[in-house]
C-alpha atoms as an extended CHARMM CRD file, in Angstrom:
* protein
*
       139  EXT
         1         1  MET       CA              0.0100000000        0.0290000000       -0.0230000000  PROA      1               0.0000000000
         2         2  ARG       CA              0.9950000000        3.6150000000       -0.5060000000  PROA      2               0.0000000000
         3         3  TYR       CA              2.2220000000        5.7280000000        2.3890000000  PROA      3               0.0000000000
         4         4  ALA       CA              3.6520000000        9.2270000000        2.6730000000  PROA      4               0.0000000000
         5         5  LEU       CA              6.1940000000       10.4650000000        5.1340000000  PROA      5               0.0000000000
         6         6  ILE       CA              6.5330000000       14.2140000000        5.5020000000  PROA      6               0.0000000000
         7         7  LEU       CA              9.7170000000       15.3370000000        7.1190000000  PROA      7               0.0000000000
         8         8  ALA       CA              9.0150000000       18.4550000000        9.3110000000  PROA      8               0.0000000000
         9         9  GLY       CA             12.1010000000       18.9180000000       11.3600000000  PROA      9               0.0000000000
        10        10  GLY       CA             13.5360000000       22.2730000000       12.4460000000  PROA      10              0.0000000000
        11        11  SER       CA             14.1360000000       24.2760000000       15.5510000000  PROA      11              0.0000000000
        12        12  GLY       CA             13.4380000000       27.8100000000       14.4290000000  PROA      12              0.0000000000
        13        13  THR       CA             16.9100000000       28.9120000000       13.4520000000  PROA      13              0.0000000000
        14        14  ARG       CA             16.9630000000       28.7100000000        9.6620000000  PROA      14              0.0000000000
        15        15  LEU       CA             14.2520000000       31.2040000000        8.7060000000  PROA      15              0.0000000000
        16        16  TRP       CA             15.0210000000       33.7390000000       11.3210000000  PROA      16              0.0000000000
        17        17  PRO       CA             13.4720000000       36.3110000000       12.0620000000  PROA      17              0.0000000000
        18        18  LEU       CA             10.1710000000       34.7450000000       10.8220000000  PROA      18              0.0000000000
        19        19  SER       CA             10.8820000000       31.5560000000       12.7300000000  PROA      19              0.0000000000
        20        20  ASN       CA             12.1760000000       31.1360000000       16.2120000000  PROA      20              0.0000000000
        21        21  GLU       CA             12.3260000000       28.4600000000       18.8920000000  PROA      21              0.0000000000
        22        22  SER       CA              8.5810000000       28.7320000000       19.6100000000  PROA      22              0.0000000000
        23        23  LEU       CA              7.5600000000       28.9050000000       15.9750000000  PROA      23              0.0000000000
        24        24  PRO       CA              9.9710000000       26.8320000000       13.7090000000  PROA      24              0.0000000000
        25        25  LYS       CA              9.8560000000       27.2730000000        9.8980000000  PROA      25              0.0000000000
        26        26  GLN       CA              7.5000000000       24.3360000000        9.3540000000  PROA      26              0.0000000000
        27        27  LEU       CA              4.8110000000       26.1400000000       11.3500000000  PROA      27              0.0000000000
        28        28  VAL       CA              5.2410000000       29.7000000000        9.9520000000  PROA      28              0.0000000000
        29        29  PRO       CA              2.2790000000       30.6990000000        7.7750000000  PROA      29              0.0000000000
        30        30  LEU       CA              4.0510000000       31.6920000000        4.5030000000  PROA      30              0.0000000000
        31        31  ALA       CA              1.5870000000       30.8380000000        1.7910000000  PROA      31              0.0000000000
        32        32  ALA       CA             -1.9020000000       32.3440000000        1.9290000000  PROA      32              0.0000000000
        33        33  GLY       CA             -2.0160000000       31.9240000000        5.7480000000  PROA      33              0.0000000000
        34        34  ARG       CA             -0.8830000000       28.2900000000        5.5670000000  PROA      34              0.0000000000
        35        35  SER       CA              2.4520000000       26.8700000000        6.5300000000  PROA      35              0.0000000000
        36        36  LEU       CA              4.4230000000       24.9250000000        3.9160000000  PROA      36              0.0000000000
        37        37  MET       CA              3.8780000000       21.8720000000        6.1050000000  PROA      37              0.0000000000
        38        38  GLU       CA              0.1250000000       22.2050000000        5.7380000000  PROA      38              0.0000000000
        39        39  ALA       CA              0.5220000000       22.6550000000        1.9910000000  PROA      39              0.0000000000
        40        40  ALA       CA              2.7480000000       19.4330000000        1.8480000000  PROA      40              0.0000000000
        41        41  TYR       CA             -0.0020000000       17.4820000000        3.7350000000  PROA      41              0.0000000000
        42        42  GLU       CA             -2.7300000000       18.7380000000        1.5170000000  PROA      42              0.0000000000
        43        43  ARG       CA             -0.7950000000       18.1890000000       -1.6510000000  PROA      43              0.0000000000
        44        44  LEU       CA             -1.1830000000       14.4200000000       -1.0680000000  PROA      44              0.0000000000
        45        45  GLU       CA             -4.9580000000       14.5350000000       -1.5150000000  PROA      45              0.0000000000
        46        46  GLY       CA             -6.0660000000       11.9230000000       -4.0200000000  PROA      46              0.0000000000
        47        47  VAL       CA             -2.7730000000       10.0520000000       -3.9670000000  PROA      47              0.0000000000
        48        48  VAL       CA             -2.2950000000        8.8690000000       -0.4030000000  PROA      48              0.0000000000
        49        49  PRO       CA             -5.2790000000        8.5140000000        2.0220000000  PROA      49              0.0000000000
        50        50  GLU       CA             -5.0850000000       10.4120000000        5.2640000000  PROA      50              0.0000000000
        51        51  GLU       CA             -4.7910000000        7.3070000000        7.3260000000  PROA      51              0.0000000000
        52        52  ARG       CA             -1.5290000000        6.4690000000        5.5340000000  PROA      52              0.0000000000
        53        53  ARG       CA              0.1070000000        9.8720000000        5.8240000000  PROA      53              0.0000000000
        54        54  PHE       CA              2.8130000000       10.2180000000        8.5300000000  PROA      54              0.0000000000
        55        55  LEU       CA              4.7100000000       13.2800000000        9.6720000000  PROA      55              0.0000000000
        56        56  CYS       CA              8.0510000000       13.1590000000       11.4570000000  PROA      56              0.0000000000
        57        57  GLY       CA              9.2020000000       16.2070000000       13.4540000000  PROA      57              0.0000000000
        58        58  SER       CA             10.4070000000       17.2210000000       16.8380000000  PROA      58              0.0000000000
        59        59  ALA       CA              8.4720000000       15.8040000000       19.7610000000  PROA      59              0.0000000000
        60        60  ARG       CA              8.4990000000       19.3240000000       21.1390000000  PROA      60              0.0000000000
        61        61  TYR       CA              6.2770000000       20.6000000000       18.3210000000  PROA      61              0.0000000000
        62        62  ARG       CA              3.7450000000       17.8100000000       18.3470000000  PROA      62              0.0000000000
        63        63  ASP       CA              0.7850000000       19.7590000000       19.7760000000  PROA      63              0.0000000000
        64        64  ALA       CA              1.4100000000       22.8200000000       17.6050000000  PROA      64              0.0000000000
        65        65  THR       CA              1.7070000000       20.5480000000       14.5340000000  PROA      65              0.0000000000
        66        66  LEU       CA             -1.4910000000       18.6310000000       15.2300000000  PROA      66              0.0000000000
        67        67  ALA       CA             -3.3660000000       21.8770000000       15.8670000000  PROA      67              0.0000000000
        68        68  ARG       CA             -2.4020000000       22.9550000000       12.3190000000  PROA      68              0.0000000000
        69        69  LEU       CA             -3.1650000000       19.5110000000       10.8400000000  PROA      69              0.0000000000
        70        70  PRO       CA             -6.5080000000       18.3650000000       12.3340000000  PROA      70              0.0000000000
        71        71  ALA       CA             -6.7410000000       15.5540000000        9.7340000000  PROA      71              0.0000000000
        72        72  LEU       CA             -3.4260000000       14.1870000000       10.9960000000  PROA      72              0.0000000000
        73        73  ALA       CA             -4.7520000000       14.4170000000       14.5910000000  PROA      73              0.0000000000
        74        74  ARG       CA             -7.9270000000       12.5400000000       13.6090000000  PROA      74              0.0000000000
        75        75  ALA       CA             -5.9540000000        9.8190000000       11.8380000000  PROA      75              0.0000000000
        76        76  SER       CA             -3.6810000000        9.4970000000       14.8630000000  PROA      76              0.0000000000
        77        77  ALA       CA             -6.6650000000        9.1380000000       17.2220000000  PROA      77              0.0000000000
        78        78  SER       CA             -8.1440000000        6.3450000000       15.1970000000  PROA      78              0.0000000000
        79        79  GLY       CA             -5.2460000000        4.0090000000       15.4940000000  PROA      79              0.0000000000
        80        80  LEU       CA             -1.4230000000        4.1710000000       15.1090000000  PROA      80              0.0000000000
        81        81  ASP       CA             -0.0580000000        7.6520000000       15.8770000000  PROA      81              0.0000000000
        82        82  ARG       CA              0.7110000000        9.3540000000       12.6080000000  PROA      82              0.0000000000
        83        83  TYR       CA              2.9260000000       11.9300000000       14.2480000000  PROA      83              0.0000000000
        84        84  ILE       CA              6.4280000000       10.5370000000       14.7840000000  PROA      84              0.0000000000
        85        85  GLY       CA              8.0860000000       12.7320000000       17.3660000000  PROA      85              0.0000000000
        86        86  GLU       CA             11.8560000000       12.6750000000       17.4060000000  PROA      86              0.0000000000
        87        87  PRO       CA             13.0590000000       13.0320000000       21.0610000000  PROA      87              0.0000000000
        88        88  GLN       CA             16.1870000000       14.7360000000       19.6700000000  PROA      88              0.0000000000
        89        89  GLY       CA             17.0150000000       16.0040000000       16.2320000000  PROA      89              0.0000000000
        90        90  ARG       CA             19.7160000000       14.0540000000       14.5320000000  PROA      90              0.0000000000
        91        91  ASP       CA             19.6220000000       14.1300000000       10.8080000000  PROA      91              0.0000000000
        92        92  THR       CA             17.4580000000       13.2540000000        7.8480000000  PROA      92              0.0000000000
        93        93  LEU       CA             18.5950000000        9.6000000000        7.6670000000  PROA      93              0.0000000000
        94        94  ALA       CA             17.6280000000        8.9600000000       11.3140000000  PROA      94              0.0000000000
        95        95  ALA       CA             14.2320000000       10.5450000000       10.8060000000  PROA      95              0.0000000000
        96        96  VAL       CA             13.5760000000        8.4940000000        7.6790000000  PROA      96              0.0000000000
        97        97  ALA       CA             14.8910000000        5.2360000000        9.1930000000  PROA      97              0.0000000000
        98        98  LEU       CA             12.8230000000        5.6320000000       12.4380000000  PROA      98              0.0000000000
        99        99  SER       CA              9.6820000000        6.5590000000       10.4650000000  PROA      99              0.0000000000
       100       100  CYS       CA              9.9860000000        3.7820000000        7.9140000000  PROA      100             0.0000000000
       101       101  ALA       CA             10.5620000000        1.2180000000       10.6840000000  PROA      101             0.0000000000
       102       102  ILE       CA              7.2880000000        2.3450000000       12.3030000000  PROA      102             0.0000000000
       103       103  ILE       CA              5.4230000000        2.2230000000        8.9370000000  PROA      103             0.0000000000
       104       104  ALA       CA              6.8690000000       -1.2420000000        8.2080000000  PROA      104             0.0000000000
       105       105  GLY       CA              5.5970000000       -2.4200000000       11.5970000000  PROA      105             0.0000000000
       106       106  GLU       CA              2.1110000000       -1.4750000000       10.3540000000  PROA      106             0.0000000000
       107       107  ASP       CA              2.5570000000       -2.7430000000        6.8140000000  PROA      107             0.0000000000
       108       108  PRO       CA              5.6830000000       -4.7000000000        5.8640000000  PROA      108             0.0000000000
       109       109  GLU       CA              4.7880000000       -4.2830000000        2.1260000000  PROA      109             0.0000000000
       110       110  ALA       CA              4.5000000000       -0.4470000000        2.3950000000  PROA      110             0.0000000000
       111       111  VAL       CA              5.6970000000        1.7380000000       -0.4280000000  PROA      111             0.0000000000
       112       112  VAL       CA              6.7390000000        4.9920000000        1.1750000000  PROA      112             0.0000000000
       113       113  ALA       CA              7.1820000000        8.4040000000       -0.4910000000  PROA      113             0.0000000000
       114       114  VAL       CA              9.4970000000       10.5980000000        1.5780000000  PROA      114             0.0000000000
       115       115  LEU       CA              8.5890000000       14.2500000000        1.2140000000  PROA      115             0.0000000000
       116       116  THR       CA              9.6970000000       17.5460000000        2.7930000000  PROA      116             0.0000000000
       117       117  SER       CA              7.5890000000       20.1160000000        4.5250000000  PROA      117             0.0000000000
       118       118  ASP       CA              9.4730000000       23.2000000000        3.3480000000  PROA      118             0.0000000000
       119       119  HSD       CA              8.8920000000       23.4890000000       -0.3890000000  PROA      119             0.0000000000
       120       120  VAL       CA              6.5150000000       25.2200000000       -2.7020000000  PROA      120             0.0000000000
       121       121  ILE       CA              5.5320000000       22.7840000000       -5.4360000000  PROA      121             0.0000000000
       122       122  GLU       CA              3.4140000000       23.9890000000       -8.3250000000  PROA      122             0.0000000000
       123       123  PRO       CA              1.4360000000       23.0730000000      -10.2400000000  PROA      123             0.0000000000
       124       124  GLU       CA              0.0490000000       20.6640000000       -7.6340000000  PROA      124             0.0000000000
       125       125  ASP       CA             -1.9430000000       18.6120000000      -10.1250000000  PROA      125             0.0000000000
       126       126  GLU       CA              1.2880000000       17.7620000000      -11.9790000000  PROA      126             0.0000000000
       127       127  PHE       CA              2.9850000000       16.8510000000       -8.7390000000  PROA      127             0.0000000000
       128       128  ARG       CA              0.1110000000       14.5110000000       -7.7900000000  PROA      128             0.0000000000
       129       129  ALA       CA              0.2190000000       12.8710000000      -11.3070000000  PROA      129             0.0000000000
       130       130  LEU       CA              4.0170000000       12.3280000000      -11.0300000000  PROA      130             0.0000000000
       131       131  LEU       CA              3.7880000000       11.0220000000       -7.4730000000  PROA      131             0.0000000000
       132       132  ASP       CA              1.0700000000        8.6080000000       -8.6390000000  PROA      132             0.0000000000
       133       133  ARG       CA              3.2430000000        7.4390000000      -11.4950000000  PROA      133             0.0000000000
       134       134  ALA       CA              6.1720000000        6.9370000000       -9.1210000000  PROA      134             0.0000000000
       135       135  PHE       CA              4.0460000000        4.8220000000       -6.8420000000  PROA      135             0.0000000000
       136       136  ALA       CA              2.7710000000        2.8070000000       -9.7740000000  PROA      136             0.0000000000
       137       137  LEU       CA              6.3370000000        2.1940000000      -11.0040000000  PROA      137             0.0000000000
       138       138  VAL       CA              7.4650000000        0.8650000000       -7.6200000000  PROA      138             0.0000000000
       139       139  GLU       CA              4.3390000000       -1.2370000000       -7.1360000000  PROA      139             0.0000000000
């Protein structure tokens, strides 16, 4: 089955002064009042169902993230937690490895797209079509 993992790490230092320790870049509303993390989550519509979307970020920002992504909070409440909170930021490989191990525990045959939360990708319909083709190729 198809899964998506959105990487949403950060501690508020790279987009200063817009971001800070209490509002890291992934939570800053940059695009029409939405954060790029919200856009990344919504961009998966029609390709990966909400119950198979995961987000990996700092455990510290869990509540703030779930407040911005109520669909992720609902999916987490209905079963396996879809927010993977890193107790300590390490690097991208550690975040991907931990997250994929958790997803594999749920579905050993999972096909996982690893995406970032800090990009503007347009046009979104082309992105969805290409992501769908990539999944089909792997499947």
